[in-house]
């Protein structure tokens, strides 16, 4: 695996970010699909589509019973934890916005996200054994769910968590329908093939601010860069019924709008990283983020 150029004294980071006073868009240095159709559930066409667009969708991955289980488990977790750094609340009304490390709190959720169907696709795309880098529930209640501004997850994981390469992916499992009206995820297809750096040095303890912010001051791309990508590739709205899954590359430029519709949008996210891509020291932050945001045990 190539993560940089080794010289006698240092490793050159091929995904430089949060340094300069100007951003830049550079081609991705690593593959997107590492496995073949013979090594997992996705066929050749599906892998080609994932490579081109940066994502893959599938219906009926979760049953109605799984969905009920996940939702009630998250209710129980938030009730039990009360005030906890793993629970991120809306700034405006204290509603729960995200709950991190949910698979560690709930055996039922751990069982679901570790199923062969889900892990098998991750392993196939990443061409390696995988482990869970992060899990979270994002809740967007009707009338009151906040947006998530444009970003590449990999930019954050590289800068703040020390993830060397974008050899990781997220699986978003829909626990409610995702409509165009209730804040479904938007992806710029093809954006995963370019790395958009972000401007400004990461402050200490920054994660406490960034996760409750609708448009975080660091790790956020410039508007011109998002506009350029959207002009080139368009924007896909990823809608789907409850129980559907979206697999998307760590470096996809994505976002979601707030939810003022009456219908909640609740999604369970699980991030798989290739074991060969395990975390190092952060590439652009003074200290790594806490373990509940970026697990360091490869398992
Ligand atoms: O900081 C993080 O790791 C998280 N934040 C966002 C907006 N997306 C990915 C991830 O859960
Ligand atoms: Fe994200």
Short mmCIF file of C-alpha atoms and ligand atoms in Angstrom, two decimals:
data_model
loop_
_atom_site.label_atom_id
_atom_site.label_comp_id
_atom_site.label_asym_id
_atom_site.label_seq_id
_atom_site.Cartn_x
_atom_site.Cartn_y
_atom_site.Cartn_z
CA UNK A 1 0.00 0.00 0.00
CA UNK A 2 1.33 3.45 -0.87
CA UNK A 3 0.52 6.07 1.72
CA UNK A 4 3.28 8.49 0.98
CA UNK A 5 6.83 8.59 -0.22
CA UNK A 6 9.34 7.32 2.32
CA UNK A 7 12.47 9.39 2.47
CA UNK A 8 15.35 8.96 4.85
CA UNK A 9 13.90 11.43 7.30
CA UNK A 10 10.14 11.70 6.88
CA UNK A 11 6.99 10.52 5.16
CA UNK A 12 5.47 12.93 2.67
CA UNK A 13 1.73 13.17 3.21
CA UNK A 14 -0.12 12.88 -0.10
CA UNK A 15 -3.35 14.25 1.47
CA UNK A 16 -2.11 17.51 2.94
CA UNK A 17 -4.85 19.55 4.57
CA UNK A 18 -5.46 22.30 7.17
CA UNK A 19 -2.11 23.90 6.53
CA UNK A 20 -2.10 26.45 3.78
CA UNK A 21 -4.11 29.62 3.59
CA UNK A 22 -5.63 28.37 0.35
CA UNK A 23 -7.35 25.11 -0.45
CA UNK A 24 -6.55 22.85 -3.37
CA UNK A 25 -8.15 19.99 -5.21
CA UNK A 26 -5.82 17.12 -6.02
CA UNK A 27 -6.36 13.72 -7.56
CA UNK A 28 -6.76 10.82 -5.16
CA UNK A 29 -3.61 8.70 -4.93
CA UNK A 30 -5.28 5.42 -3.96
CA UNK A 31 -7.70 2.94 -5.51
CA UNK A 32 -11.40 3.00 -4.70
CA UNK A 33 -12.23 -0.69 -5.23
CA UNK A 34 -9.54 -3.07 -4.04
CA UNK A 35 -11.30 -6.44 -4.38
CA UNK A 36 -12.95 -8.35 -7.24
CA UNK A 37 -16.44 -9.70 -7.89
CA UNK A 38 -15.19 -13.14 -6.91
CA UNK A 39 -14.42 -12.04 -3.37
CA UNK A 40 -17.83 -10.88 -2.10
CA UNK A 41 -21.53 -10.14 -2.62
CA UNK A 42 -21.22 -7.32 -5.19
CA UNK A 43 -21.10 -8.26 -8.86
CA UNK A 44 -18.85 -6.70 -11.48
CA UNK A 45 -21.37 -4.03 -12.49
CA UNK A 46 -21.99 -3.02 -8.91
CA UNK A 47 -18.27 -2.72 -8.24
CA UNK A 48 -17.81 -0.66 -11.40
CA UNK A 49 -20.65 1.61 -10.30
CA UNK A 50 -19.11 2.00 -6.85
CA UNK A 51 -15.77 2.85 -8.39
CA UNK A 52 -17.30 5.48 -10.69
CA UNK A 53 -19.83 7.13 -8.37
CA UNK A 54 -18.28 6.37 -4.98
CA UNK A 55 -21.34 4.63 -3.59
CA UNK A 56 -23.65 1.62 -3.82
CA UNK A 57 -27.22 1.18 -2.54
CA UNK A 58 -29.21 -1.93 -1.57
CA UNK A 59 -32.78 -2.37 -0.36
CA UNK A 60 -34.06 -4.71 2.36
CA UNK A 61 -30.79 -5.08 4.20
CA UNK A 62 -32.56 -4.69 7.56
CA UNK A 63 -35.87 -6.31 8.54
CA UNK A 64 -38.68 -4.46 10.31
CA UNK A 65 -37.66 -6.24 13.48
CA UNK A 66 -34.03 -5.08 13.12
CA UNK A 67 -35.25 -1.52 12.68
CA UNK A 68 -37.42 -1.65 15.80
CA UNK A 69 -34.49 -3.14 17.73
CA UNK A 70 -32.04 -0.43 16.62
CA UNK A 71 -34.43 2.40 17.43
CA UNK A 72 -35.33 1.07 20.87
CA UNK A 73 -31.67 0.33 21.67
CA UNK A 74 -30.73 3.91 20.89
CA UNK A 75 -33.57 5.19 23.06
CA UNK A 76 -32.33 3.00 25.90
CA UNK A 77 -28.72 4.17 25.41
CA UNK A 78 -29.59 7.86 25.46
CA UNK A 79 -31.85 7.34 28.48
CA UNK A 80 -29.13 5.48 30.34
CA UNK A 81 -26.25 7.80 29.50
CA UNK A 82 -27.89 11.18 30.08
CA UNK A 83 -25.03 13.66 29.80
CA UNK A 84 -22.16 11.95 28.03
CA UNK A 85 -19.54 12.98 25.50
CA UNK A 86 -20.77 10.27 23.14
CA UNK A 87 -24.11 12.02 22.84
CA UNK A 88 -24.19 15.14 20.68
CA UNK A 89 -27.20 17.41 21.05
CA UNK A 90 -28.76 20.05 18.82
CA UNK A 91 -27.62 23.48 19.92
CA UNK A 92 -31.09 24.96 19.57
CA UNK A 93 -33.32 22.57 21.52
CA UNK A 94 -31.16 19.88 23.14
CA UNK A 95 -32.60 17.10 20.94
CA UNK A 96 -30.15 14.23 20.42
CA UNK A 97 -28.35 14.73 17.07
CA UNK A 98 -25.78 11.91 17.16
CA UNK A 99 -24.88 9.01 19.42
CA UNK A 100 -21.37 7.62 18.87
CA UNK A 101 -20.03 4.08 19.44
CA UNK A 102 -23.54 2.59 19.49
CA UNK A 103 -22.29 -0.89 18.61
CA UNK A 104 -20.30 -0.89 21.84
CA UNK A 105 -23.34 -0.15 23.95
CA UNK A 106 -25.68 -2.60 22.33
CA UNK A 107 -25.01 -6.24 21.54
CA UNK A 108 -28.07 -6.24 19.26
CA UNK A 109 -26.64 -3.37 17.17
CA UNK A 110 -23.20 -5.03 17.18
CA UNK A 111 -24.76 -8.23 15.82
CA UNK A 112 -26.53 -6.33 13.03
CA UNK A 113 -23.54 -4.31 11.83
CA UNK A 114 -21.31 -7.38 11.92
CA UNK A 115 -23.50 -9.47 9.62
CA UNK A 116 -21.79 -11.12 6.68
CA UNK A 117 -23.90 -9.27 4.13
CA UNK A 118 -22.68 -5.89 5.41
CA UNK A 119 -19.11 -6.71 6.42
CA UNK A 120 -18.67 -8.90 3.33
CA UNK A 121 -19.35 -5.97 1.01
CA UNK A 122 -16.96 -3.75 2.99
CA UNK A 123 -14.26 -6.40 2.89
CA UNK A 124 -14.79 -6.90 -0.83
CA UNK A 125 -14.62 -3.21 -1.74
CA UNK A 126 -11.62 -2.57 0.52
CA UNK A 127 -9.85 -5.81 -0.45
CA UNK A 128 -8.72 -6.50 3.09
CA UNK A 129 -9.98 -7.54 6.49
CA UNK A 130 -11.85 -4.67 8.07
CA UNK A 131 -12.63 -3.35 11.54
CA UNK A 132 -15.06 -0.74 12.82
CA UNK A 133 -13.48 2.71 12.89
CA UNK A 134 -16.61 4.48 14.12
CA UNK A 135 -20.33 3.88 14.56
CA UNK A 136 -23.05 6.40 15.19
CA UNK A 137 -26.74 7.04 15.02
CA UNK A 138 -27.74 10.30 13.40
CA UNK A 139 -31.22 11.38 14.39
CA UNK A 140 -33.13 14.03 12.51
CA UNK A 141 -36.49 14.44 14.16
CA UNK A 142 -39.37 15.92 12.19
CA UNK A 143 -39.60 19.73 12.23
CA UNK A 144 -36.32 20.07 14.10
CA UNK A 145 -33.44 18.00 12.63
CA UNK A 146 -30.32 20.00 11.86
CA UNK A 147 -28.26 19.83 8.64
CA UNK A 148 -24.77 18.42 8.05
CA UNK A 149 -22.72 20.76 5.89
CA UNK A 150 -20.62 19.56 2.90
CA UNK A 151 -17.57 17.55 3.88
CA UNK A 152 -15.39 14.54 3.11
CA UNK A 153 -15.25 12.20 6.12
CA UNK A 154 -11.76 11.13 5.11
CA UNK A 155 -10.48 14.71 5.39
CA UNK A 156 -11.46 14.66 9.09
CA UNK A 157 -10.29 11.11 9.75
CA UNK A 158 -6.93 11.81 8.09
CA UNK A 159 -6.35 15.18 9.75
CA UNK A 160 -7.70 14.45 13.23
CA UNK A 161 -7.57 10.66 13.60
CA UNK A 162 -4.45 9.73 11.60
CA UNK A 163 -6.14 7.56 8.98
CA UNK A 164 -3.43 7.21 6.30
CA UNK A 165 -5.46 6.53 3.14
CA UNK A 166 -9.10 6.60 2.02
CA UNK A 167 -9.29 2.79 2.22
CA UNK A 168 -12.43 3.00 4.35
CA UNK A 169 -16.16 3.28 3.76
CA UNK A 170 -19.38 4.11 5.58
CA UNK A 171 -22.54 2.06 5.56
CA UNK A 172 -25.64 4.11 6.26
CA UNK A 173 -28.59 1.94 7.32
CA UNK A 174 -31.96 3.68 7.05
CA UNK A 175 -34.16 3.18 10.09
CA UNK A 176 -36.84 5.46 8.63
CA UNK A 177 -37.53 6.22 4.98
CA UNK A 178 -35.08 8.76 3.56
CA UNK A 179 -37.04 11.18 1.38
CA UNK A 180 -35.98 14.21 -0.63
CA UNK A 181 -37.97 16.16 1.95
CA UNK A 182 -36.60 14.90 5.28
CA UNK A 183 -32.88 15.48 4.91
CA UNK A 184 -31.64 12.53 2.87
CA UNK A 185 -27.93 12.34 2.17
CA UNK A 186 -26.62 14.17 -0.90
CA UNK A 187 -23.46 12.93 -2.60
CA UNK A 188 -21.46 14.51 -5.40
CA UNK A 189 -20.87 11.36 -7.49
CA UNK A 190 -17.24 11.02 -8.55
CA UNK A 191 -16.04 13.54 -5.96
CA UNK A 192 -14.29 10.70 -4.10
CA UNK A 193 -11.60 10.69 -6.81
CA UNK A 194 -10.38 14.11 -5.79
CA UNK A 195 -9.07 15.26 -2.45
CA UNK A 196 -10.23 18.70 -1.40
CA UNK A 197 -8.02 20.17 1.27
CA UNK A 198 -9.46 22.48 3.91
CA UNK A 199 -7.98 25.69 5.22
CA UNK A 200 -6.81 26.48 8.74
CA UNK A 201 -5.08 24.74 11.63
CA UNK A 202 -7.14 22.44 13.84
CA UNK A 203 -7.51 23.97 17.32
CA UNK A 204 -6.95 21.83 20.41
CA UNK A 205 -10.02 19.91 21.63
CA UNK A 206 -11.75 20.85 18.40
CA UNK A 207 -14.05 17.80 18.17
CA UNK A 208 -16.27 19.12 20.95
CA UNK A 209 -17.15 22.09 18.79
CA UNK A 210 -17.16 20.48 15.36
CA UNK A 211 -19.68 17.71 15.99
CA UNK A 212 -22.49 19.96 17.18
CA UNK A 213 -21.81 22.59 14.50
CA UNK A 214 -23.90 22.78 11.34
CA UNK A 215 -20.96 24.21 9.43
CA UNK A 216 -17.76 23.53 11.34
CA UNK A 217 -15.06 26.23 11.01
CA UNK A 218 -12.33 23.64 10.20
CA UNK A 219 -12.49 20.55 8.01
CA UNK A 220 -15.05 22.33 5.87
CA UNK A 221 -14.32 22.81 2.17
CA UNK A 222 -14.48 26.22 0.50
CA UNK A 223 -17.73 27.01 -1.29
CA UNK A 224 -15.90 27.46 -4.63
CA UNK A 225 -14.46 23.96 -4.35
CA UNK A 226 -17.85 22.38 -3.64
CA UNK A 227 -19.37 24.43 -6.47
CA UNK A 228 -16.66 23.24 -8.86
CA UNK A 229 -17.23 19.58 -8.00
CA UNK A 230 -21.03 19.95 -8.21
CA UNK A 231 -20.77 21.68 -11.56
CA UNK A 232 -18.61 18.90 -12.91
CA UNK A 233 -20.54 15.93 -11.48
CA UNK A 234 -23.98 17.07 -10.30
CA UNK A 235 -25.51 16.11 -6.97
CA UNK A 236 -27.24 12.78 -6.25
CA UNK A 237 -29.97 12.62 -3.62
CA UNK A 238 -29.84 9.21 -1.92
CA UNK A 239 -33.41 8.34 -1.04
CA UNK A 240 -34.61 4.90 0.03
CA UNK A 241 -37.06 2.98 2.19
CA UNK A 242 -36.44 2.01 5.80
CA UNK A 243 -34.16 -1.02 5.84
CA UNK A 244 -32.11 0.12 2.83
CA UNK A 245 -28.35 0.56 2.94
CA UNK A 246 -25.95 3.01 1.35
CA UNK A 247 -22.27 2.11 1.09
CA UNK A 248 -20.10 5.15 0.34
CA UNK A 249 -16.41 5.85 0.02
CA UNK A 250 -14.70 7.75 2.85
CA UNK A 251 -13.71 10.55 0.49
CA UNK A 252 -17.12 11.30 -1.07
CA UNK A 253 -18.15 14.95 -0.81
CA UNK A 254 -21.51 14.73 0.95
CA UNK A 255 -23.99 16.69 3.05
CA UNK A 256 -27.58 16.64 4.20
CA UNK A 257 -30.14 19.36 4.72
CA UNK A 258 -32.10 20.02 7.89
CA UNK A 259 -35.43 18.33 8.39
CA UNK A 260 -38.47 20.56 8.75
CA UNK A 261 -40.80 17.92 7.32
CA UNK A 262 -43.01 16.02 9.79
CA UNK A 263 -41.15 12.74 9.10
CA UNK A 264 -38.09 11.79 11.13
CA UNK A 265 -34.93 10.63 9.35
CA UNK A 266 -32.90 8.26 11.51
CA UNK A 267 -29.85 6.52 10.10
CA UNK A 268 -27.35 4.15 11.68
CA UNK A 269 -23.82 4.66 10.32
CA UNK A 270 -20.97 2.21 10.61
CA UNK A 271 -17.51 2.93 9.24
CA UNK A 272 -15.24 0.10 8.19
CA UNK A 273 -11.53 0.66 7.75
CA UNK A 274 -9.04 -1.77 6.14
CA UNK A 275 -6.79 -3.32 8.79
CA UNK A 276 -3.76 -2.37 6.68
CA UNK A 277 -4.92 1.26 6.94
CA UNK A 278 -4.95 1.39 10.72
CA UNK A 279 -4.68 4.75 12.44
CA UNK A 280 -1.42 6.51 13.15
CA UNK A 281 -0.75 9.90 14.67
CA UNK A 282 -3.06 12.65 13.33
CA UNK A 283 -1.81 14.23 10.10
CA UNK A 284 -3.08 17.72 10.96
CA UNK A 285 -4.00 18.02 14.62
CA UNK A 286 -1.96 18.17 17.81
CA UNK A 287 -3.61 15.13 19.46
CA UNK A 288 -5.80 12.26 18.31
CA UNK A 289 -9.55 12.44 18.98
CA UNK A 290 -11.01 10.22 21.69
CA UNK A 291 -11.54 6.54 21.12
CA UNK A 292 -15.35 6.78 20.90
CA UNK A 293 -14.93 8.83 17.69
CA UNK A 294 -12.04 6.85 16.22
CA UNK A 295 -11.47 3.34 17.50
CA UNK A 296 -7.84 2.28 17.66
CA UNK A 297 -8.34 -1.42 18.42
CA UNK A 298 -8.19 -3.25 15.13
CA UNK A 299 -9.76 -6.32 16.78
O1 LIG B 1 -16.08 13.80 12.68
C1 LIG B 1 -16.52 12.70 12.34
O2 LIG B 1 -15.84 11.69 12.38
C2 LIG B 1 -17.93 12.63 11.88
N1 LIG B 1 -18.48 13.82 11.34
C3 LIG B 1 -19.10 13.93 10.21
C4 LIG B 1 -19.77 15.18 9.87
N2 LIG B 1 -19.13 12.89 9.35
C5 LIG B 1 -18.42 11.70 9.65
C6 LIG B 1 -18.18 11.44 11.07
O3 LIG B 1 -19.18 10.80 11.73
FE1 LIG B 2 -20.04 12.50 6.97
#
